[in-house]
Short mmCIF file of C-alpha atoms in Angstrom, two decimals:
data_model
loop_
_atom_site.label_atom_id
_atom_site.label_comp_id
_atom_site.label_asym_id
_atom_site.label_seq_id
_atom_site.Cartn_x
_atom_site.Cartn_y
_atom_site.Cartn_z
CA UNK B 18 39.93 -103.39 39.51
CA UNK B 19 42.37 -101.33 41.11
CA UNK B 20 41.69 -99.89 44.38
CA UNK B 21 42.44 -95.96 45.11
CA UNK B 22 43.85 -95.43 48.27
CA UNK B 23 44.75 -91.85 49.85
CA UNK B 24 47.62 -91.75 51.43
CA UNK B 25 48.56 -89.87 54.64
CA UNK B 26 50.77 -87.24 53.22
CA UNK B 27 47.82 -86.63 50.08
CA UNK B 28 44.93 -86.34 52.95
CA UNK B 29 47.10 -83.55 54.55
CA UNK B 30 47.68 -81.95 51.22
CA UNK B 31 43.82 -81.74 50.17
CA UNK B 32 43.04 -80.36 53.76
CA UNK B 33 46.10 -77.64 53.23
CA UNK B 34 44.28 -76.93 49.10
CA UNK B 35 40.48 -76.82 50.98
CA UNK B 36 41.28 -74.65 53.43
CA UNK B 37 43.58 -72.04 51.28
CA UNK B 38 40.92 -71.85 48.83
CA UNK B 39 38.60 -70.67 51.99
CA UNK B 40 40.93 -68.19 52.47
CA UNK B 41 42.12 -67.28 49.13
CA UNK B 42 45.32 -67.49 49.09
CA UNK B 43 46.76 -69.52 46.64
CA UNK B 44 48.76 -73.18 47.12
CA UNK B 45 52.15 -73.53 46.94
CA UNK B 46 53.41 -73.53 43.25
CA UNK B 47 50.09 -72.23 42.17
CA UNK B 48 49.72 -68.31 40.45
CA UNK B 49 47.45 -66.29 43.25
CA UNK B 50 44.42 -64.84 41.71
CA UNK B 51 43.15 -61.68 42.45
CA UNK B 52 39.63 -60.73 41.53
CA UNK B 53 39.25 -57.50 41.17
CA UNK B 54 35.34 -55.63 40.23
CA UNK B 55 34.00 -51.95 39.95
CA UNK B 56 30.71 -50.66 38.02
CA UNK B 57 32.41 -48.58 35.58
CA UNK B 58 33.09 -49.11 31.73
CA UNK B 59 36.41 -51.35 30.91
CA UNK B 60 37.74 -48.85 28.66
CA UNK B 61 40.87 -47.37 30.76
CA UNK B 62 40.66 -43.99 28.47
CA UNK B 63 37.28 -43.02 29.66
CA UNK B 64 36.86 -44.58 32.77
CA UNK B 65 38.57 -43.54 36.00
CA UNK B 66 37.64 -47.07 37.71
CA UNK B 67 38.65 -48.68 34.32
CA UNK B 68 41.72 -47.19 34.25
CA UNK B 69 42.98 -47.77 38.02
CA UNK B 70 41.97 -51.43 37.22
CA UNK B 71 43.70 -51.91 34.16
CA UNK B 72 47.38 -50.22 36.04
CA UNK B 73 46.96 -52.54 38.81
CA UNK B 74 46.36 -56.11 36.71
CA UNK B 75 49.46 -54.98 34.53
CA UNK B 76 51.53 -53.59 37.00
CA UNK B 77 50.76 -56.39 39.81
CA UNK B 78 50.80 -59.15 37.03
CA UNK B 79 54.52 -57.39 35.82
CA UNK B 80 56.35 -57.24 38.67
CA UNK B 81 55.28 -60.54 40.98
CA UNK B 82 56.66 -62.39 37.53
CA UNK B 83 53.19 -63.90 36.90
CA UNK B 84 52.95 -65.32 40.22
CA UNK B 85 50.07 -62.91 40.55
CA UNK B 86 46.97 -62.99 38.27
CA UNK B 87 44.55 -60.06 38.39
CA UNK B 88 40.95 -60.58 37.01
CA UNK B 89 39.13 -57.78 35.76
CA UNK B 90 35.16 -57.57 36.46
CA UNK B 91 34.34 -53.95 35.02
CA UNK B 92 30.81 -52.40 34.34
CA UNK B 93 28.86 -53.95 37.29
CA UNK B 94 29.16 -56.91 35.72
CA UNK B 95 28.92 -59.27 39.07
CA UNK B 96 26.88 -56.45 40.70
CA UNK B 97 26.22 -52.76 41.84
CA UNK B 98 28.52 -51.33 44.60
CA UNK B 99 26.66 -52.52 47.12
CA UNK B 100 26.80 -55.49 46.53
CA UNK B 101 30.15 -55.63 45.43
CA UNK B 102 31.27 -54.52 49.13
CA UNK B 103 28.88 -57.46 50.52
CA UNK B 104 30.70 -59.78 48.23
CA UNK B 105 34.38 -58.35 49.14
CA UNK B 106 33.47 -58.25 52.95
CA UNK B 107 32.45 -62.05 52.45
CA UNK B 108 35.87 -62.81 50.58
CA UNK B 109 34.35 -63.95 46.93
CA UNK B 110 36.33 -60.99 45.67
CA UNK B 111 39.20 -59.99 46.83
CA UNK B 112 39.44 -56.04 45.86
CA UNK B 113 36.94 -53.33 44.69
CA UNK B 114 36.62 -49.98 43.67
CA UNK B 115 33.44 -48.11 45.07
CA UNK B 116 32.53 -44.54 45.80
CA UNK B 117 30.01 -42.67 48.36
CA UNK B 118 27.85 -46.23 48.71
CA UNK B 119 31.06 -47.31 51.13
CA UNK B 120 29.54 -44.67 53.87
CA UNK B 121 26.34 -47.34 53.81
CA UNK B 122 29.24 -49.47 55.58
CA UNK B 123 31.14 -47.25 57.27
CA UNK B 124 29.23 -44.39 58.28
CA UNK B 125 32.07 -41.78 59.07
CA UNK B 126 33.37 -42.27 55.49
CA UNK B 127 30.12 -40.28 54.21
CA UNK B 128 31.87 -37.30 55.87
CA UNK B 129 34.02 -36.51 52.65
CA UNK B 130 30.68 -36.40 50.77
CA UNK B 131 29.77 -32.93 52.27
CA UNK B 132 28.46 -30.48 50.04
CA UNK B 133 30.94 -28.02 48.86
CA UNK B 134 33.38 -29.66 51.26
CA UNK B 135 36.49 -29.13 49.18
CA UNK B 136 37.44 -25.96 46.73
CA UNK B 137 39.74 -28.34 44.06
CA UNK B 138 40.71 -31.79 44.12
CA UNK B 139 44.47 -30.55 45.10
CA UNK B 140 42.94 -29.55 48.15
CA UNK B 141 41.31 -33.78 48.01
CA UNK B 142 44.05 -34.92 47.32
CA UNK B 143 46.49 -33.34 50.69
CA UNK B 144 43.43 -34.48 52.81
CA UNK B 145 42.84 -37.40 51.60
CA UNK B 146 46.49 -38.67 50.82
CA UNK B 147 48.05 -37.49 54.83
CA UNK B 148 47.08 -38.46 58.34
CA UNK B 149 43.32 -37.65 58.03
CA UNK B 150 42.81 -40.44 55.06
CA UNK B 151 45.20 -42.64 57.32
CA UNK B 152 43.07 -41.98 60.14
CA UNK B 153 39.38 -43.07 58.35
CA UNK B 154 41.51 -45.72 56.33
CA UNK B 155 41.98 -47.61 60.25
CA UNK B 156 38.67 -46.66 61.45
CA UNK B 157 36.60 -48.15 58.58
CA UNK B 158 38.62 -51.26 58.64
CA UNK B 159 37.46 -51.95 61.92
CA UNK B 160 34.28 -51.84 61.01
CA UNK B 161 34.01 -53.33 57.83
CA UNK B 162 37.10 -56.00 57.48
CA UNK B 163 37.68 -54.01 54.10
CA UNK B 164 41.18 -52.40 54.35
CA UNK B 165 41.48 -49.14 52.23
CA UNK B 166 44.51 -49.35 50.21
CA UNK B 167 44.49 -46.03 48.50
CA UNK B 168 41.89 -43.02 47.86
CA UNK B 169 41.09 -42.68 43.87
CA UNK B 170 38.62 -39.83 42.51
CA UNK B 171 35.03 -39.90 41.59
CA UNK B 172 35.35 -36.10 40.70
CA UNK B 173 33.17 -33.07 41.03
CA UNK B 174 29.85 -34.22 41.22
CA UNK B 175 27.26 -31.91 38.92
CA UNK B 176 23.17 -32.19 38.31
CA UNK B 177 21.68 -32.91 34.31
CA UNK B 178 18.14 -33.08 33.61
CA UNK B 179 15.80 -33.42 31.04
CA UNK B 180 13.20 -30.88 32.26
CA UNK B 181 14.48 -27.29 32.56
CA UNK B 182 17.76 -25.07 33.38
CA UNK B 183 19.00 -25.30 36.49
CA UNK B 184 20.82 -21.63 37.70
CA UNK B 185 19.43 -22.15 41.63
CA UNK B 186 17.75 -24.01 44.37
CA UNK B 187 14.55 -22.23 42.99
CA UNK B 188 14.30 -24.10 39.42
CA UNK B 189 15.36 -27.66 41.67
CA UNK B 190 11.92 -27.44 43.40
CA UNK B 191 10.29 -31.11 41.85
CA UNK B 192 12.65 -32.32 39.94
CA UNK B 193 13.12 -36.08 40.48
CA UNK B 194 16.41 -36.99 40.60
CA UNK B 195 18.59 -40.07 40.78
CA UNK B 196 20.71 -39.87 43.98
CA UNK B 197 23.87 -42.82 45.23
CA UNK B 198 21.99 -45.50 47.64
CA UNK B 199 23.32 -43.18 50.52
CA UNK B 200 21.20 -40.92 53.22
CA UNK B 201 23.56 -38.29 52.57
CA UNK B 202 22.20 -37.51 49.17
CA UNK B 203 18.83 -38.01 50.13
CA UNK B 204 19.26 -35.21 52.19
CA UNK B 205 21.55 -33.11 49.86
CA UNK B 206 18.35 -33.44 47.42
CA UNK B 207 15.82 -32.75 50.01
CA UNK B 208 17.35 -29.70 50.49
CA UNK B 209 17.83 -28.30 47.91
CA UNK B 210 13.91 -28.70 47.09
CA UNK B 211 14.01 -31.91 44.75
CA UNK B 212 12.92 -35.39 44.95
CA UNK B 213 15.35 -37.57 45.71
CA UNK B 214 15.33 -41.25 44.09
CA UNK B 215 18.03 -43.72 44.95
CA UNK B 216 18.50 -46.01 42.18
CA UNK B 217 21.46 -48.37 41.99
CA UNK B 218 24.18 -47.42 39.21
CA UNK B 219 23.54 -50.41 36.73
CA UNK B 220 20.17 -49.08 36.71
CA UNK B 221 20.62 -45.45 36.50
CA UNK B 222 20.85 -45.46 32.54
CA UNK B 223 17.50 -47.02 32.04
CA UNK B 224 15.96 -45.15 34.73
CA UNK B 225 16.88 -41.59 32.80
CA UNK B 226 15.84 -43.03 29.30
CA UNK B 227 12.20 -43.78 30.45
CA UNK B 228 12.08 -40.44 32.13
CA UNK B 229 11.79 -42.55 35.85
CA UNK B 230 13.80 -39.86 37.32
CA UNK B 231 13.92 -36.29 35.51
CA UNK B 232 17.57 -36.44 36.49
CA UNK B 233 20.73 -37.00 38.59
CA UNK B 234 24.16 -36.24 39.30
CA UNK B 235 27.58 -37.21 38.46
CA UNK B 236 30.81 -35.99 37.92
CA UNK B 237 31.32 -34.42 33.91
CA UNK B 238 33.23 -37.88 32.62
CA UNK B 239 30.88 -39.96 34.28
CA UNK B 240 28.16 -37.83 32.64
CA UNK B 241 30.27 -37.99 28.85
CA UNK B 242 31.37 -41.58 28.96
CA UNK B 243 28.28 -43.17 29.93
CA UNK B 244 26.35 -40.79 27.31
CA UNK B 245 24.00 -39.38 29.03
CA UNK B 246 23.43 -36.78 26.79
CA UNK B 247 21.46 -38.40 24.92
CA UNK B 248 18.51 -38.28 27.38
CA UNK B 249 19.71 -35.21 29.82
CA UNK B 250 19.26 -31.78 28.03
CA UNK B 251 20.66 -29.76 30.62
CA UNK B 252 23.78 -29.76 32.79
CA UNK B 253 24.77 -27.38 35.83
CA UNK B 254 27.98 -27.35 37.17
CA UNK B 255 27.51 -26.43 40.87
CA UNK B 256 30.61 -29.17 42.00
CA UNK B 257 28.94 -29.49 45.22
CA UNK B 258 30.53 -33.26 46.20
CA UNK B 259 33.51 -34.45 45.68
CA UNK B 260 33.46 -37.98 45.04
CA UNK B 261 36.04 -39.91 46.65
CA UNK B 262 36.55 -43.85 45.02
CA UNK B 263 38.05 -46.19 47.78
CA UNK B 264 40.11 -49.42 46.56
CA UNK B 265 39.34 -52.00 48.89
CA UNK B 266 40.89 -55.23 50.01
CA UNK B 267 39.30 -58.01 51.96
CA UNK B 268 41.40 -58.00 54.95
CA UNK B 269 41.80 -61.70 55.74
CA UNK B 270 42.89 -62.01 51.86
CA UNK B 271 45.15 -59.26 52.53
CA UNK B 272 47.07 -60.79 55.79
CA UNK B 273 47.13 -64.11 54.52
CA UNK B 274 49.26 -62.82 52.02
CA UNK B 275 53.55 -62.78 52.89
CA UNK B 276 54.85 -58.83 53.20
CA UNK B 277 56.18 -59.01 49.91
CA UNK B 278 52.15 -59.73 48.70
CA UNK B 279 51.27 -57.26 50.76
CA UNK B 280 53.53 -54.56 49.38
CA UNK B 281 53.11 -55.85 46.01
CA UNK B 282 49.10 -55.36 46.41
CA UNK B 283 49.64 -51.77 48.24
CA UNK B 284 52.27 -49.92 46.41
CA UNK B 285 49.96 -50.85 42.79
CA UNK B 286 47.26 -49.83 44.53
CA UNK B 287 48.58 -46.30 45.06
CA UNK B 288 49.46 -45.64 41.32
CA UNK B 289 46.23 -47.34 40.05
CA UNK B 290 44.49 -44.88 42.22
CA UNK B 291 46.30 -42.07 40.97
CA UNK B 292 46.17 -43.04 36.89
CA UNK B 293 42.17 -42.96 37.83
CA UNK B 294 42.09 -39.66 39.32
CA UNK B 295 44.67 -38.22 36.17
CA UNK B 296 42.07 -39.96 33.89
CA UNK B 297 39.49 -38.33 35.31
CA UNK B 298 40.77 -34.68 35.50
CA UNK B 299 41.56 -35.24 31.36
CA UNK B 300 38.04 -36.51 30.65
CA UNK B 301 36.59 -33.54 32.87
CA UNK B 302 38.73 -30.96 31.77
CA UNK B 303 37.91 -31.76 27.89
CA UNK B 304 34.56 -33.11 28.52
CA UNK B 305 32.25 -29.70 29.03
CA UNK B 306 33.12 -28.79 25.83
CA UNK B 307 32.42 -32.40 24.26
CA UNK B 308 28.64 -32.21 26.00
CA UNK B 309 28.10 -28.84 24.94
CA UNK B 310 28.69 -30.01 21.22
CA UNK B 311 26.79 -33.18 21.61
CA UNK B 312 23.74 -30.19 22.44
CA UNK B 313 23.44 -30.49 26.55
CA UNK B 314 22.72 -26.64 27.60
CA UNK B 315 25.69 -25.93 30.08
CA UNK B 316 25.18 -23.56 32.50
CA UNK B 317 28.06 -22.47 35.39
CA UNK B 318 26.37 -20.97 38.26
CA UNK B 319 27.66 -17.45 39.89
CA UNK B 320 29.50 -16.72 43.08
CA UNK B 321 26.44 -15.24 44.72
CA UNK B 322 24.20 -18.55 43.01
CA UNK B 323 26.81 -20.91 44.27
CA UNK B 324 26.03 -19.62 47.87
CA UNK B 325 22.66 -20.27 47.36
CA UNK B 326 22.79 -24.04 46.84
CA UNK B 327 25.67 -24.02 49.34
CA UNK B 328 23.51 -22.76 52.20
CA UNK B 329 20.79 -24.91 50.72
CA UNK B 330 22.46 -28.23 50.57
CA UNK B 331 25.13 -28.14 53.69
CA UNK B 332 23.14 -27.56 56.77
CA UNK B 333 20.36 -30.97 56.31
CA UNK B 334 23.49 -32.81 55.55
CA UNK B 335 25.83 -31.88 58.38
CA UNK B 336 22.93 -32.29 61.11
CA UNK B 337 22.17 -35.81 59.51
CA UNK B 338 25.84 -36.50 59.45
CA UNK B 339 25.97 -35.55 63.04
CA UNK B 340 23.35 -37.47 64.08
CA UNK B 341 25.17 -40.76 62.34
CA UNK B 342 28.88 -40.41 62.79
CA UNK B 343 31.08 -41.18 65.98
CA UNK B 344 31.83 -37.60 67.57
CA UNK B 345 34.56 -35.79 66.07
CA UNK B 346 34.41 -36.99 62.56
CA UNK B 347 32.55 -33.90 60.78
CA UNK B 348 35.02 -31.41 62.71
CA UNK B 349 37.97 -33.68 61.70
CA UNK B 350 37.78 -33.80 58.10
CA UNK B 351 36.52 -29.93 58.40
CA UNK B 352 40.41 -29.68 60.18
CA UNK B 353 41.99 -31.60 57.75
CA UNK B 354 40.38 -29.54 54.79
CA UNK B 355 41.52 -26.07 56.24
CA UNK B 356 45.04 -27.58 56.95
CA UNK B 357 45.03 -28.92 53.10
CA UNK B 358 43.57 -25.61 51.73
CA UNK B 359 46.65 -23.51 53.47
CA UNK B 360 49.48 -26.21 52.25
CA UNK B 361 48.16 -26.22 48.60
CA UNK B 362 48.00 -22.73 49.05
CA UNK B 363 51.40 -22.76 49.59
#
């Protein structure tokens, strides 16, 4: 029988492995793996979230010369958002894509879910993109350990249902509708005179086929890709949230990396982000056309109708917002949109 014996030198080296593994980064001579999840479909022509993720695994896997390995968890497959930010604040994954259920976590990013906040996603896009975005980037870091590493795009949020046309806050009274896991929309909903049901996103399909909710709201390639004609009959689009996606990176993961990690991880980030919102504008653009021929009634509200859910939906929201954010943050991003509006203007 020969004895094993651990040496010194191997003790030190298993200590080094343990605690690297903790922090996950990986060990010398070893390919770093980055685990990377969101709750939309895999299929990068259909999916903003699906897209971003599949440009950042090839880029990031490309250019760190396969000293990087990016692992793809689409489709909620390891959980809804919320629980994906739980298990990204905790370090089991090291990046995510999520949308409005990040203001559950850091309350002043619900501010860029106002109701008919922004006119066009250029307008987004210069607020989001510039010192404003750098601004609630820092501030939700601090609070949540989750650094932002670039903005992507949800889209123009619009309301389906399977009950009746929707032209006004009027034909909204009792509907029962499928809102984000976020006060914000709970509010939107309230005031606009339906019933508000939060219902994770996994869940949200099965919820409108067994008529659970009457409806919900999402933006028109969310609405296409995850077919939801096939149980919605009617779709308005009143636009009245932008969505904003945030790519996230566990912070400790993040510093423990060298600057050349870290720039690998941010730049890719950045153009991941952006091939998700360019996804999403095509799949928008061409999609109100694919729902109407798939038979969902589309309806585009007026001017003077557009007003009417606007001065329905706002006011609730901004005195809830109010009473949750740190001072300043509602009449900052209100700044930064009017600054954005005049340079895109321009």
């Amino acid at each position: 029988m020969i004895a094993s014996r651990i040496t010194s030198a191997m003790f030190k080296g298993m200590l080094l492995a343990s605690a690297l593994a903790v922090a996950g980064i990986a060990a010398p001579g070893q390919a770093q793996t980055v685990k990377f999840a969101h709750v939309d479909p895999a299929d990068w022509t259909t999916s903003k979230k699906g897209a971003a993720g599949k440009v950042f695994k090839d880029l990031v896997e490309a250019e760190s010369g396969s000293k990087v390995k990016v692992e793809l968890y689409p489709a909620g497959q390891i959980g809804g958002e919320a629980e994906l930010v739980a298990q990204a604040q905790a370090g089991a994954i090291q990046v995510v894509m999520v949308s409005g259920v990040f203001g559950n976590y850091c309350k002043e990013a619900a501010v860029l879910d106002t109701p008919f906040l922004f006119s066009s996603a250029a307008v987004a896009w210069k607020a989001l993109d510039g010192a404003f975005g750098d601004k609630l980037a820092e501030h939700c870091l601090k609070k949540t350990g989750l650094r932002t590493l670039a903005y992507g795009e949800t889209g123009f949020r619009n309301f389906t249902n399977s009950v009746r046309e929707v032209k006004s806050p009027a034909d909204m009274k009792g509907l029962k509708l499928r809102v984000q896991q976020l006060p914000l929309y709970v509010e939107m909903v309230k005031g606009l005179g339906g019933i508000p049901t939060p219902v994770a996103w996994p869940e949200t399909p099965g919820a409108l086929r067994t008529k659970v909710v009457d409806g919900q709201e999402n933006p028109v390639s969310v609405i296409l890709g995850n077919k939801f004609y096939e149980f919605q009959t009617y779709l308005t689009l009143d636009q009245h949230v932008y969505g904003t996606d945030f790519l996230l990176v566990n912070d400790k993961f993040y510093q423990g990396l060298d600057a050349e990690g870290r720039a690998l991880l941010k730049r890719n980030a950045v153009v991941a982000a952006n091939a998700g919102r360019a996804i999403q504008q095509i799949n928008s653009a061409a999609g109100v056309s694919e729902l109407a021929a798939k038979g969902m009634k589309v309806y585009k509200p007026t001017a003077a109708e557009l007003k009417q859910f606007r001065d329905a939906a706002q006011p609730p929201v901004l005195a809830w917002l109010k009473g949750q954010v740190e001072a300043g943050w509602v009449e900052a991003v209100q700044q930064a949109v009017a600054e954005a509006e005049k340079a895109v203007a321009n």
